[in-house]
mmCIF file of C-alpha atoms and ligand atoms in Angstrom:
data_model
loop_
_atom_site.group_PDB
_atom_site.id
_atom_site.type_symbol
_atom_site.label_atom_id
_atom_site.label_comp_id
_atom_site.label_asym_id
_atom_site.label_seq_id
_atom_site.Cartn_x
_atom_site.Cartn_y
_atom_site.Cartn_z
ATOM 1 C CA MET X 1 -13.138 -6.349 -20.467
ATOM 2 C CA PHE X 2 -12.516 -4.493 -17.189
ATOM 3 C CA SER X 3 -10.284 -5.637 -14.343
ATOM 4 C CA TYR X 4 -11.409 -3.079 -11.741
ATOM 5 C CA ARG X 5 -13.251 -4.630 -8.761
ATOM 6 C CA HIS X 6 -14.525 -2.316 -6.093
ATOM 7 C CA ALA X 7 -14.159 -5.094 -3.475
ATOM 8 C CA PHE X 8 -10.437 -4.218 -3.258
ATOM 9 C CA HIS X 9 -11.274 -0.650 -2.281
ATOM 10 C CA ALA X 10 -14.545 -0.908 -0.339
ATOM 11 C CA GLY X 11 -14.610 1.318 2.744
ATOM 12 C CA ASN X 12 -11.427 3.243 1.867
ATOM 13 C CA HIS X 13 -11.015 7.018 2.325
ATOM 14 C CA ALA X 14 -12.533 7.699 -1.093
ATOM 15 C CA ASP X 15 -15.652 5.641 -0.279
ATOM 16 C CA VAL X 16 -15.978 7.461 3.038
ATOM 17 C CA LEU X 17 -15.960 10.915 1.407
ATOM 18 C CA LYS X 18 -18.283 9.803 -1.412
ATOM 19 C CA HIS X 19 -20.791 8.032 0.827
ATOM 20 C CA LEU X 20 -20.875 10.867 3.361
ATOM 21 C CA CYS X 21 -21.784 13.281 0.537
ATOM 22 C CA GLN X 22 -24.306 10.770 -0.857
ATOM 23 C CA MET X 23 -25.939 10.389 2.572
ATOM 24 C CA LEU X 24 -26.245 14.171 3.043
ATOM 25 C CA LEU X 25 -27.794 14.607 -0.415
ATOM 26 C CA LEU X 26 -30.299 11.797 0.158
ATOM 27 C CA GLU X 27 -31.218 13.229 3.560
ATOM 28 C CA LYS X 28 -31.947 16.581 1.886
ATOM 29 C CA LEU X 29 -34.191 14.850 -0.666
ATOM 30 C CA CYS X 30 -36.010 13.074 2.186
ATOM 31 C CA ASN X 31 -36.847 16.443 3.783
ATOM 32 C CA LYS X 32 -39.890 16.650 1.500
ATOM 33 C CA ASP X 33 -42.557 13.928 1.224
ATOM 34 C CA LYS X 34 -42.520 14.098 -2.577
ATOM 35 C CA ALA X 35 -41.040 10.981 -4.189
ATOM 36 C CA PHE X 36 -37.598 11.087 -5.797
ATOM 37 C CA VAL X 37 -35.381 8.869 -7.939
ATOM 38 C CA TYR X 38 -31.830 7.813 -7.119
ATOM 39 C CA ILE X 39 -29.688 6.946 -10.162
ATOM 40 C CA ASP X 40 -26.331 5.187 -9.757
ATOM 41 C CA THR X 41 -24.507 5.026 -13.129
ATOM 42 C CA HIS X 42 -21.566 2.922 -11.847
ATOM 43 C CA ALA X 43 -23.160 0.911 -9.064
ATOM 44 C CA GLY X 44 -20.630 -1.884 -8.398
ATOM 45 C CA ALA X 45 -21.815 -4.957 -6.466
ATOM 46 C CA GLY X 46 -23.808 -2.979 -3.893
ATOM 47 C CA LEU X 47 -22.482 -4.647 -0.737
ATOM 48 C CA TYR X 48 -18.999 -5.918 0.177
ATOM 49 C CA ASP X 49 -17.657 -8.683 2.401
ATOM 50 C CA LEU X 50 -14.551 -7.285 4.102
ATOM 51 C CA THR X 51 -13.324 -10.795 4.965
ATOM 52 C CA SER X 52 -13.139 -11.699 1.238
ATOM 53 C CA GLU X 53 -9.762 -12.384 -0.355
ATOM 54 C CA SER X 54 -10.036 -9.199 -2.442
ATOM 55 C CA ALA X 55 -10.804 -6.912 0.500
ATOM 56 C CA GLN X 56 -8.135 -8.552 2.662
ATOM 57 C CA LYS X 57 -5.469 -8.266 -0.042
ATOM 58 C CA THR X 58 -5.333 -4.464 0.218
ATOM 59 C CA ALA X 59 -7.263 -3.929 3.495
ATOM 60 C CA GLU X 60 -7.891 -0.334 2.380
ATOM 61 C CA TYR X 61 -10.923 -0.129 4.679
ATOM 62 C CA GLN X 62 -8.551 -0.040 7.675
ATOM 63 C CA ALA X 63 -7.326 3.453 6.749
ATOM 64 C CA GLY X 64 -10.884 4.441 5.774
ATOM 65 C CA ILE X 65 -13.997 3.405 7.647
ATOM 66 C CA ASP X 66 -12.065 1.775 10.504
ATOM 67 C CA ALA X 67 -9.820 4.803 11.073
ATOM 68 C CA LEU X 68 -12.904 7.031 11.110
ATOM 69 C CA THR X 69 -14.688 4.730 13.569
ATOM 70 C CA ASP X 70 -11.664 4.815 15.897
ATOM 71 C CA ALA X 71 -11.370 8.611 15.727
ATOM 72 C CA ALA X 72 -14.478 9.215 17.906
ATOM 73 C CA CYS X 73 -15.554 12.304 15.913
ATOM 74 C CA HIS X 74 -18.095 14.798 17.259
ATOM 75 C CA ASN X 75 -19.480 16.125 13.986
ATOM 76 C CA PRO X 76 -23.174 15.058 13.764
ATOM 77 C CA HIS X 77 -22.985 14.175 10.048
ATOM 78 C CA ILE X 78 -19.968 11.933 10.548
ATOM 79 C CA ARG X 79 -21.724 10.298 13.490
ATOM 80 C CA ALA X 80 -24.872 9.740 11.396
ATOM 81 C CA TYR X 81 -22.790 8.094 8.646
ATOM 82 C CA LEU X 82 -20.988 5.873 11.172
ATOM 83 C CA LYS X 83 -24.335 4.856 12.630
ATOM 84 C CA LEU X 84 -25.572 3.996 9.137
ATOM 85 C CA VAL X 85 -22.602 1.719 8.373
ATOM 86 C CA GLU X 86 -22.203 0.321 11.912
ATOM 87 C CA GLN X 87 -24.533 -2.661 11.473
ATOM 88 C CA TYR X 88 -22.686 -3.741 8.293
ATOM 89 C CA ARG X 89 -19.249 -3.262 9.852
ATOM 90 C CA LYS X 90 -20.308 -5.446 12.792
ATOM 91 C CA GLN X 91 -20.923 -8.225 10.240
ATOM 92 C CA ASN X 92 -17.564 -7.534 8.534
ATOM 93 C CA ARG X 93 -19.330 -5.931 5.613
ATOM 94 C CA TYR X 94 -19.378 -2.480 4.026
ATOM 95 C CA PRO X 95 -22.354 -0.994 2.150
ATOM 96 C CA GLY X 96 -21.742 0.311 -1.373
ATOM 97 C CA SER X 97 -23.592 3.333 -2.750
ATOM 98 C CA PRO X 98 -26.650 1.261 -3.873
ATOM 99 C CA GLU X 99 -27.113 -0.204 -0.392
ATOM 100 C CA ILE X 100 -26.710 3.212 1.273
ATOM 101 C CA ALA X 101 -29.380 4.532 -1.098
ATOM 102 C CA ARG X 102 -31.647 1.561 -0.388
ATOM 103 C CA ARG X 103 -31.392 2.263 3.338
ATOM 104 C CA LEU X 104 -32.184 5.984 2.984
ATOM 105 C CA CYS X 105 -34.819 5.924 0.246
ATOM 106 C CA ARG X 106 -38.445 5.634 1.329
ATOM 107 C CA ALA X 107 -41.315 3.476 0.028
ATOM 108 C CA GLN X 108 -42.338 6.178 -2.476
ATOM 109 C CA ASP X 109 -38.794 6.570 -3.903
ATOM 110 C CA SER X 110 -37.128 4.483 -6.625
ATOM 111 C CA LEU X 111 -33.582 3.376 -7.436
ATOM 112 C CA GLN X 112 -32.049 2.912 -10.912
ATOM 113 C CA LEU X 113 -28.756 1.020 -10.634
ATOM 114 C CA MET X 114 -26.456 0.595 -13.651
ATOM 115 C CA GLU X 115 -23.388 -1.627 -13.885
ATOM 116 C CA TRP X 116 -21.509 -2.856 -16.933
ATOM 117 C CA HIS X 117 -19.278 -5.595 -15.545
ATOM 118 C CA ASN X 118 -20.813 -9.086 -15.870
ATOM 119 C CA ASN X 119 -19.821 -10.429 -12.425
ATOM 120 C CA GLU X 120 -20.526 -7.195 -10.589
ATOM 121 C CA VAL X 121 -23.982 -6.797 -12.100
ATOM 122 C CA GLN X 122 -24.832 -10.402 -11.213
ATOM 123 C CA GLN X 123 -23.852 -9.761 -7.612
ATOM 124 C CA LEU X 124 -25.761 -6.478 -7.631
ATOM 125 C CA ALA X 125 -28.910 -8.174 -8.952
ATOM 126 C CA LEU X 126 -28.560 -10.859 -6.271
ATOM 127 C CA ASN X 127 -28.143 -8.285 -3.504
ATOM 128 C CA PHE X 128 -31.237 -6.384 -4.644
ATOM 129 C CA LYS X 129 -33.579 -9.166 -5.726
ATOM 130 C CA HIS X 130 -37.186 -8.870 -4.525
ATOM 131 C CA GLN X 131 -36.742 -5.102 -4.093
ATOM 132 C CA LYS X 132 -39.701 -3.685 -6.005
ATOM 133 C CA ARG X 133 -38.501 -0.070 -6.049
ATOM 134 C CA VAL X 134 -35.049 -1.062 -7.415
ATOM 135 C CA LYS X 135 -34.250 -1.567 -11.109
ATOM 136 C CA VAL X 136 -30.865 -3.079 -11.957
ATOM 137 C CA HIS X 137 -29.571 -2.322 -15.493
ATOM 138 C CA HIS X 138 -26.775 -4.277 -17.132
ATOM 139 C CA ARG X 139 -25.540 -1.459 -19.344
ATOM 140 C CA ASP X 140 -23.056 1.346 -19.857
ATOM 141 C CA GLY X 141 -23.970 3.905 -17.194
ATOM 142 C CA PHE X 142 -23.029 6.881 -19.381
ATOM 143 C CA GLU X 143 -25.354 5.796 -22.183
ATOM 144 C CA GLY X 144 -27.964 4.686 -19.625
ATOM 145 C CA LEU X 145 -28.062 8.015 -17.812
ATOM 146 C CA VAL X 146 -28.885 9.970 -20.951
ATOM 147 C CA ALA X 147 -31.428 7.322 -21.987
ATOM 148 C CA ILE X 148 -33.442 7.541 -18.755
ATOM 149 C CA THR X 149 -33.356 11.310 -18.261
ATOM 150 C CA PRO X 150 -35.500 13.162 -17.500
ATOM 151 C CA PRO X 151 -36.668 10.505 -15.049
ATOM 152 C CA LYS X 152 -40.141 10.220 -13.583
ATOM 153 C CA PRO X 153 -40.506 11.765 -11.093
ATOM 154 C CA ALA X 154 -38.168 14.562 -12.197
ATOM 155 C CA ARG X 155 -36.857 15.012 -8.668
ATOM 156 C CA GLY X 156 -33.750 13.262 -7.433
ATOM 157 C CA MET X 157 -30.035 12.677 -7.690
ATOM 158 C CA VAL X 158 -27.461 10.886 -9.807
ATOM 159 C CA LEU X 159 -24.210 9.416 -8.512
ATOM 160 C CA ILE X 160 -21.554 9.125 -11.238
ATOM 161 C CA ASP X 161 -18.709 7.060 -9.833
ATOM 162 C CA PRO X 162 -16.588 5.564 -12.638
ATOM 163 C CA SER X 163 -13.491 3.452 -12.074
ATOM 164 C CA TYR X 164 -11.615 5.668 -14.618
ATOM 165 C CA GLU X 165 -10.001 2.492 -15.906
ATOM 166 C CA LEU X 166 -10.479 3.859 -19.399
ATOM 167 C CA GLU X 167 -8.726 7.198 -20.030
ATOM 168 C CA THR X 168 -11.748 8.104 -22.171
ATOM 169 C CA ASP X 169 -13.922 8.253 -19.018
ATOM 170 C CA TYR X 170 -12.395 11.680 -18.325
ATOM 171 C CA GLN X 171 -13.879 13.006 -21.595
ATOM 172 C CA VAL X 172 -17.020 10.882 -21.770
ATOM 173 C CA LEU X 173 -18.094 11.990 -18.290
ATOM 174 C CA PRO X 174 -18.303 15.765 -18.972
ATOM 175 C CA ASP X 175 -19.970 15.107 -22.347
ATOM 176 C CA THR X 176 -22.542 12.764 -20.783
ATOM 177 C CA LEU X 177 -23.185 15.150 -17.922
ATOM 178 C CA ALA X 178 -23.884 18.029 -20.321
ATOM 179 C CA LYS X 179 -26.312 15.853 -22.319
ATOM 180 C CA ALA X 180 -28.140 14.635 -19.191
ATOM 181 C CA TYR X 181 -28.282 18.164 -17.762
ATOM 182 C CA ARG X 182 -29.820 19.560 -20.946
ATOM 183 C CA ARG X 183 -32.622 17.002 -20.492
ATOM 184 C CA TRP X 184 -32.911 17.330 -16.692
ATOM 185 C CA GLN X 185 -31.696 20.644 -15.313
ATOM 186 C CA THR X 186 -33.165 20.300 -11.814
ATOM 187 C CA GLY X 187 -31.467 17.012 -10.914
ATOM 188 C CA ILE X 188 -28.626 16.835 -8.413
ATOM 189 C CA TYR X 189 -25.504 15.283 -9.941
ATOM 190 C CA ALA X 190 -22.696 14.000 -7.685
ATOM 191 C CA ILE X 191 -19.460 13.061 -9.473
ATOM 192 C CA TRP X 192 -16.559 11.296 -7.790
ATOM 193 C CA TYR X 193 -13.005 11.751 -9.094
ATOM 194 C CA PRO X 194 -9.540 10.611 -7.949
ATOM 195 C CA LEU X 195 -6.644 12.865 -6.918
ATOM 196 C CA LEU X 196 -3.650 11.123 -8.494
ATOM 197 C CA ALA X 197 0.146 11.484 -8.692
ATOM 198 C CA LYS X 198 1.313 14.490 -10.761
ATOM 199 C CA LYS X 199 2.230 12.462 -13.855
ATOM 200 C CA ARG X 200 -1.060 10.496 -13.833
ATOM 201 C CA ASP X 201 -3.496 13.302 -13.068
ATOM 202 C CA ARG X 202 -6.368 13.583 -15.553
ATOM 203 C CA SER X 203 -8.972 14.896 -13.118
ATOM 204 C CA GLN X 204 -7.937 18.553 -13.332
ATOM 205 C CA GLY X 205 -8.742 18.723 -17.055
ATOM 206 C CA MET X 206 -12.122 17.083 -16.421
ATOM 207 C CA ILE X 207 -12.948 19.494 -13.580
ATOM 208 C CA GLU X 208 -12.086 22.441 -15.831
ATOM 209 C CA ALA X 209 -14.269 21.034 -18.617
ATOM 210 C CA ILE X 210 -17.204 20.705 -16.208
ATOM 211 C CA GLY X 211 -16.488 24.216 -14.878
ATOM 212 C CA ARG X 212 -16.963 25.553 -18.444
ATOM 213 C CA GLY X 213 -20.296 23.707 -18.741
ATOM 214 C CA PRO X 214 -23.862 25.096 -18.665
ATOM 215 C CA TYR X 215 -24.393 24.527 -14.912
ATOM 216 C CA SER X 216 -25.640 27.272 -12.643
ATOM 217 C CA SER X 217 -24.056 25.866 -9.500
ATOM 218 C CA VAL X 218 -21.136 23.478 -9.089
ATOM 219 C CA LEU X 219 -19.476 22.734 -5.762
ATOM 220 C CA ASP X 220 -16.031 21.096 -5.645
ATOM 221 C CA ILE X 221 -15.008 19.154 -2.508
ATOM 222 C CA GLN X 222 -11.525 17.678 -2.128
ATOM 223 C CA LEU X 223 -9.989 15.534 0.588
ATOM 224 C CA SER X 224 -6.335 14.500 0.490
ATOM 225 C CA VAL X 225 -4.941 11.951 2.927
ATOM 226 C CA LEU X 226 -1.331 11.801 1.679
ATOM 227 C CA PRO X 227 1.126 14.219 0.019
ATOM 228 C CA GLN X 228 0.916 14.135 -3.804
ATOM 229 C CA ASP X 229 3.597 11.887 -5.342
ATOM 230 C CA GLU X 230 5.279 12.602 -8.703
ATOM 231 C CA GLU X 231 4.716 9.173 -10.202
ATOM 232 C CA LEU X 232 2.440 6.838 -8.277
ATOM 233 C CA GLY X 233 -0.785 6.421 -6.393
ATOM 234 C CA MET X 234 -3.976 8.129 -5.368
ATOM 235 C CA TYR X 235 -3.471 10.700 -2.617
ATOM 236 C CA GLY X 236 -7.112 11.659 -2.133
ATOM 237 C CA SER X 237 -10.340 12.226 -3.996
ATOM 238 C CA GLY X 238 -12.982 14.777 -4.761
ATOM 239 C CA MET X 239 -16.690 15.210 -5.365
ATOM 240 C CA LEU X 240 -18.270 17.664 -7.788
ATOM 241 C CA ILE X 241 -21.868 18.467 -6.936
ATOM 242 C CA ILE X 242 -24.080 20.073 -9.561
ATOM 243 C CA ASN X 243 -27.148 21.778 -8.042
ATOM 244 C CA PRO X 244 -26.193 21.154 -4.391
ATOM 245 C CA PRO X 245 -29.181 21.642 -2.073
ATOM 246 C CA TRP X 246 -29.381 24.620 0.256
ATOM 247 C CA GLN X 247 -26.769 24.538 3.040
ATOM 248 C CA PHE X 248 -25.167 21.304 1.748
ATOM 249 C CA ASP X 249 -21.887 23.233 1.320
ATOM 250 C CA GLN X 250 -21.996 24.303 4.965
ATOM 251 C CA GLN X 251 -22.697 20.765 6.152
ATOM 252 C CA VAL X 252 -19.726 19.426 4.195
ATOM 253 C CA ALA X 253 -17.462 22.255 5.353
ATOM 254 C CA SER X 254 -18.401 21.496 8.967
ATOM 255 C CA LEU X 255 -17.351 17.843 8.770
ATOM 256 C CA LEU X 256 -14.168 18.107 6.708
ATOM 257 C CA PRO X 257 -11.760 19.226 9.479
ATOM 258 C CA GLU X 258 -12.534 16.170 11.639
ATOM 259 C CA LEU X 259 -12.669 13.880 8.601
ATOM 260 C CA THR X 260 -9.224 15.059 7.459
ATOM 261 C CA GLN X 261 -7.828 14.660 10.952
ATOM 262 C CA ALA X 262 -9.175 11.097 11.112
ATOM 263 C CA LEU X 263 -8.151 9.928 7.620
ATOM 264 C CA GLY X 264 -4.900 11.841 7.036
ATOM 265 C CA GLN X 265 -1.969 9.413 7.030
ATOM 266 C CA GLY X 266 1.375 10.090 8.749
ATOM 267 C CA GLY X 267 0.518 13.686 9.635
ATOM 268 C CA ALA X 268 -0.637 14.504 6.062
ATOM 269 C CA GLY X 269 -4.140 15.484 5.000
ATOM 270 C CA ASP X 270 -5.905 18.541 3.680
ATOM 271 C CA PHE X 271 -9.310 19.603 2.369
ATOM 272 C CA LYS X 272 -10.863 22.230 0.137
ATOM 273 C CA VAL X 273 -14.423 23.315 -0.628
ATOM 274 C CA SER X 274 -14.860 25.741 -3.528
ATOM 275 C CA TRP X 275 -17.497 26.830 -6.038
ATOM 276 C CA LEU X 276 -16.772 26.375 -9.743
ATOM 277 C CA ALA X 277 -20.080 28.101 -10.478
ATOM 278 C CA GLN X 278 -22.534 29.611 -8.030
ATOM 279 C CA GLN X 279 -26.070 30.873 -8.435
ATOM 280 C CA ASP X 280 -26.664 34.446 -7.149
HETATM 281 N N1 SAM M 1 -20.528 3.373 -6.755
HETATM 282 C C1 SAM M 1 -20.008 2.189 -6.095
HETATM 283 C C2 SAM M 1 -19.994 2.412 -4.606
HETATM 284 O O1 SAM M 1 -19.762 3.544 -4.170
HETATM 285 O O2 SAM M 1 -20.228 1.459 -3.877
HETATM 286 C C3 SAM M 1 -18.625 1.840 -6.587
HETATM 287 C C4 SAM M 1 -18.456 1.802 -8.072
HETATM 288 S S1 SAM M 1 -16.860 1.410 -8.649
HETATM 289 C C5 SAM M 1 -15.926 2.784 -8.221
HETATM 290 C C6 SAM M 1 -17.050 1.624 -10.378
HETATM 291 C C7 SAM M 1 -17.898 0.545 -11.041
HETATM 292 O O3 SAM M 1 -18.187 0.965 -12.375
HETATM 293 C C8 SAM M 1 -17.210 -0.795 -11.187
HETATM 294 O O4 SAM M 1 -18.025 -1.783 -10.603
HETATM 295 C C9 SAM M 1 -17.087 -1.037 -12.716
HETATM 296 O O5 SAM M 1 -17.293 -2.387 -13.076
HETATM 297 C C10 SAM M 1 -18.210 -0.181 -13.225
HETATM 298 N N2 SAM M 1 -18.076 0.346 -14.595
HETATM 299 C C11 SAM M 1 -16.967 0.698 -15.281
HETATM 300 N N3 SAM M 1 -17.309 1.288 -16.441
HETATM 301 C C12 SAM M 1 -18.668 1.317 -16.492
HETATM 302 C C13 SAM M 1 -19.625 1.869 -17.395
HETATM 303 N N4 SAM M 1 -19.256 2.473 -18.514
HETATM 304 N N5 SAM M 1 -20.931 1.760 -17.074
HETATM 305 C C14 SAM M 1 -21.348 1.148 -15.934
HETATM 306 N N6 SAM M 1 -20.485 0.623 -15.031
HETATM 307 C C15 SAM M 1 -19.165 0.726 -15.294
#
């Protein structure tokens, strides 16, 4: 079926950007006592051992979470994220998006975690067994998202973080998002996408498709850590946020200069925050 394993990439620059945004969104949801739901459509294994053969093969975390730790940043959001992952890093582990959500969600909140890959979902279920507020689904996260929306309670966020191993993900994602949004217009949707070499880029078309969608507010955040190559590789990544909470854009804008400084490789690195759609 699929060959993608997130263990090879855990803690890299893309995870850092994604999990920082995820943390800020969850913190906003925690500002009110009212319960919320966290939905992860492409959950992965949930928690990663950085001493494993897979993680050591690429050691991508060294230019990600480790470079950020070494940079001694002052931004309070970066410091909060580093504090959150510190206890895992001390044990040579890195928390995936489900584990970050588990840490930040409260007793009244619930987590819906979807994963399609047989081995990954087994590991995910093992990592989250005995967690009453967590439901692990072995299913296609695109189909699953539409099936469970609108969730109860109808307050919360969705993280859509595909591996983009299938070219069709770039079309299925905007279609799924539009369907889910029609059913649940008040949810926060956070979508990760890769910034790839010029000849391999498919993200731009997807971003434009989402920009033409029915959404009243869409924020686009991009972080590059390398110059863009013609042929090969991922030079950065981005997050699209539908319905970002109040002042989330300012929080992200405040942390990106230090983040770029810390993660940019060989003097490269850039960032951008822009609105594809913005409510008056
Ligand atoms: N969100 C995770 C995190 O931040 O820790 C990482 C997820 S990883 C980038 C993408 C995951 O999606 C992989 O584990 C892959 O097996 C899974 N996957 C691929 N296609 C899927 C689909 N259609 N539905 C659910 N999971 C899928």
